[in-house]
CSV table of C-alpha atoms in Angstrom, one decimal:
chain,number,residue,atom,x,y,z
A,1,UNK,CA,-9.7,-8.3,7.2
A,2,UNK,CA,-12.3,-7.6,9.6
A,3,UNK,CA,-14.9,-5.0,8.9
A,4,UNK,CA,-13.9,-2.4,10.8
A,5,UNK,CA,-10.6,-2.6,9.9
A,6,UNK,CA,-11.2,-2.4,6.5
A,7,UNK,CA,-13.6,0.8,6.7
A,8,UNK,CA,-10.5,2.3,8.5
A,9,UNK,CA,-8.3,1.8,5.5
A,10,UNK,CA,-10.8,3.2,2.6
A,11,UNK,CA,-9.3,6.3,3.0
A,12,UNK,CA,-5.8,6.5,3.4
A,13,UNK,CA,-6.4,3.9,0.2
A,14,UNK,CA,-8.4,6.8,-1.5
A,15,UNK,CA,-5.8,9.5,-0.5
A,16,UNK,CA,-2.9,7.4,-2.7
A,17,UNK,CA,-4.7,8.8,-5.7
A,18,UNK,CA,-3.8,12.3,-4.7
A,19,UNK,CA,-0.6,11.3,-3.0
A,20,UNK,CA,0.8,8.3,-4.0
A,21,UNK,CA,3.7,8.7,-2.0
A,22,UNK,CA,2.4,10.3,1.4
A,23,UNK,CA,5.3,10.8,4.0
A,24,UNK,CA,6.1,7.7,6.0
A,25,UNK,CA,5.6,5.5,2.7
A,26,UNK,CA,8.4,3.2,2.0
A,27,UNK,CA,9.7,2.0,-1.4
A,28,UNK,CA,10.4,-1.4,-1.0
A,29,UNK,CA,14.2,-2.8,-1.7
A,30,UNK,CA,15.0,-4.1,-5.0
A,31,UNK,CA,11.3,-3.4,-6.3
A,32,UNK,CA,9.2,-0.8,-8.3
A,33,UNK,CA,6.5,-0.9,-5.9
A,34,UNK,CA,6.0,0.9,-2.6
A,35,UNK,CA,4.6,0.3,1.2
A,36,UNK,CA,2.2,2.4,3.8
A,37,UNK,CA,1.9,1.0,7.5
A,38,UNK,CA,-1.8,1.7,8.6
A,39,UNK,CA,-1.5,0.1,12.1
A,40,UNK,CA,-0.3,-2.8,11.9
A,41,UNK,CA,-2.1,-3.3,8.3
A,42,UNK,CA,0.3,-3.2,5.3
A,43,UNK,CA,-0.8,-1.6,1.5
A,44,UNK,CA,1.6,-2.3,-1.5
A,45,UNK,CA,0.6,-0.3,-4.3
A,46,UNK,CA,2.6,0.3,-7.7
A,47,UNK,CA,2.7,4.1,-9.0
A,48,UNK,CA,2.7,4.7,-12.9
A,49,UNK,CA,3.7,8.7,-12.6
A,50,UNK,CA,3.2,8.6,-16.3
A,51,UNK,CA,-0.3,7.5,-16.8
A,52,UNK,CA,-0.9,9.2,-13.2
A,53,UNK,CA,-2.0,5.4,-12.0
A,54,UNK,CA,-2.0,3.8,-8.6
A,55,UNK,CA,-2.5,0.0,-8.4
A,56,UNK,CA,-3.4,-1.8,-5.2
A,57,UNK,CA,-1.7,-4.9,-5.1
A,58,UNK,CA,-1.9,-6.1,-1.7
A,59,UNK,CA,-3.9,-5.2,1.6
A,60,UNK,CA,-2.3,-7.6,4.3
A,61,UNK,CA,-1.8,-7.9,8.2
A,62,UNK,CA,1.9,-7.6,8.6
A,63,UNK,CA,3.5,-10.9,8.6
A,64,UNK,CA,6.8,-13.1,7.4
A,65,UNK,CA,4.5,-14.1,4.0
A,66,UNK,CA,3.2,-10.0,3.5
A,67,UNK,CA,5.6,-9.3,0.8
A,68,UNK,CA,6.9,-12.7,-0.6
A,69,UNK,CA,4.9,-13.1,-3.8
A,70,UNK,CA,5.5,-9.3,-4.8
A,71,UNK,CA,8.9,-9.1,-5.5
């Protein structure tokens, strides 16, 4: 991603760890893990309620290929 895209994404990033579900975040179908739309900038992230854990898995431009190899 380019720089200042990325700098515009360390925070709602950082905000998952307070609200790891923030409204407008999607679980995805037929999967444990779950989606925020930043612009057109996609983060899937995994939440472990009990160890109070959120897991970045993927920071992607939207595409066809953003959410193939997460399922």
């Amino acid at each position: 991603l380019p720089p200042g895209v990325a700098a515009g994404l360390r925070g709602p990033i950082l905000a998952l760890a307070l609200e790891p579900r923030p409204p407008g975040a999607t679980k995805l179908e037929s999967s444990t893990f779950w989606r925020i739309r930043i612009g057109d900038v996609r983060v899937l992230h995994a939440i472990d309620d009990g160890d109070a854990v959120v897991i970045v898995l993927r920071v992607a431009r939207r595409s066809e290929s953003t959410y193939r190899r997460v399922r």
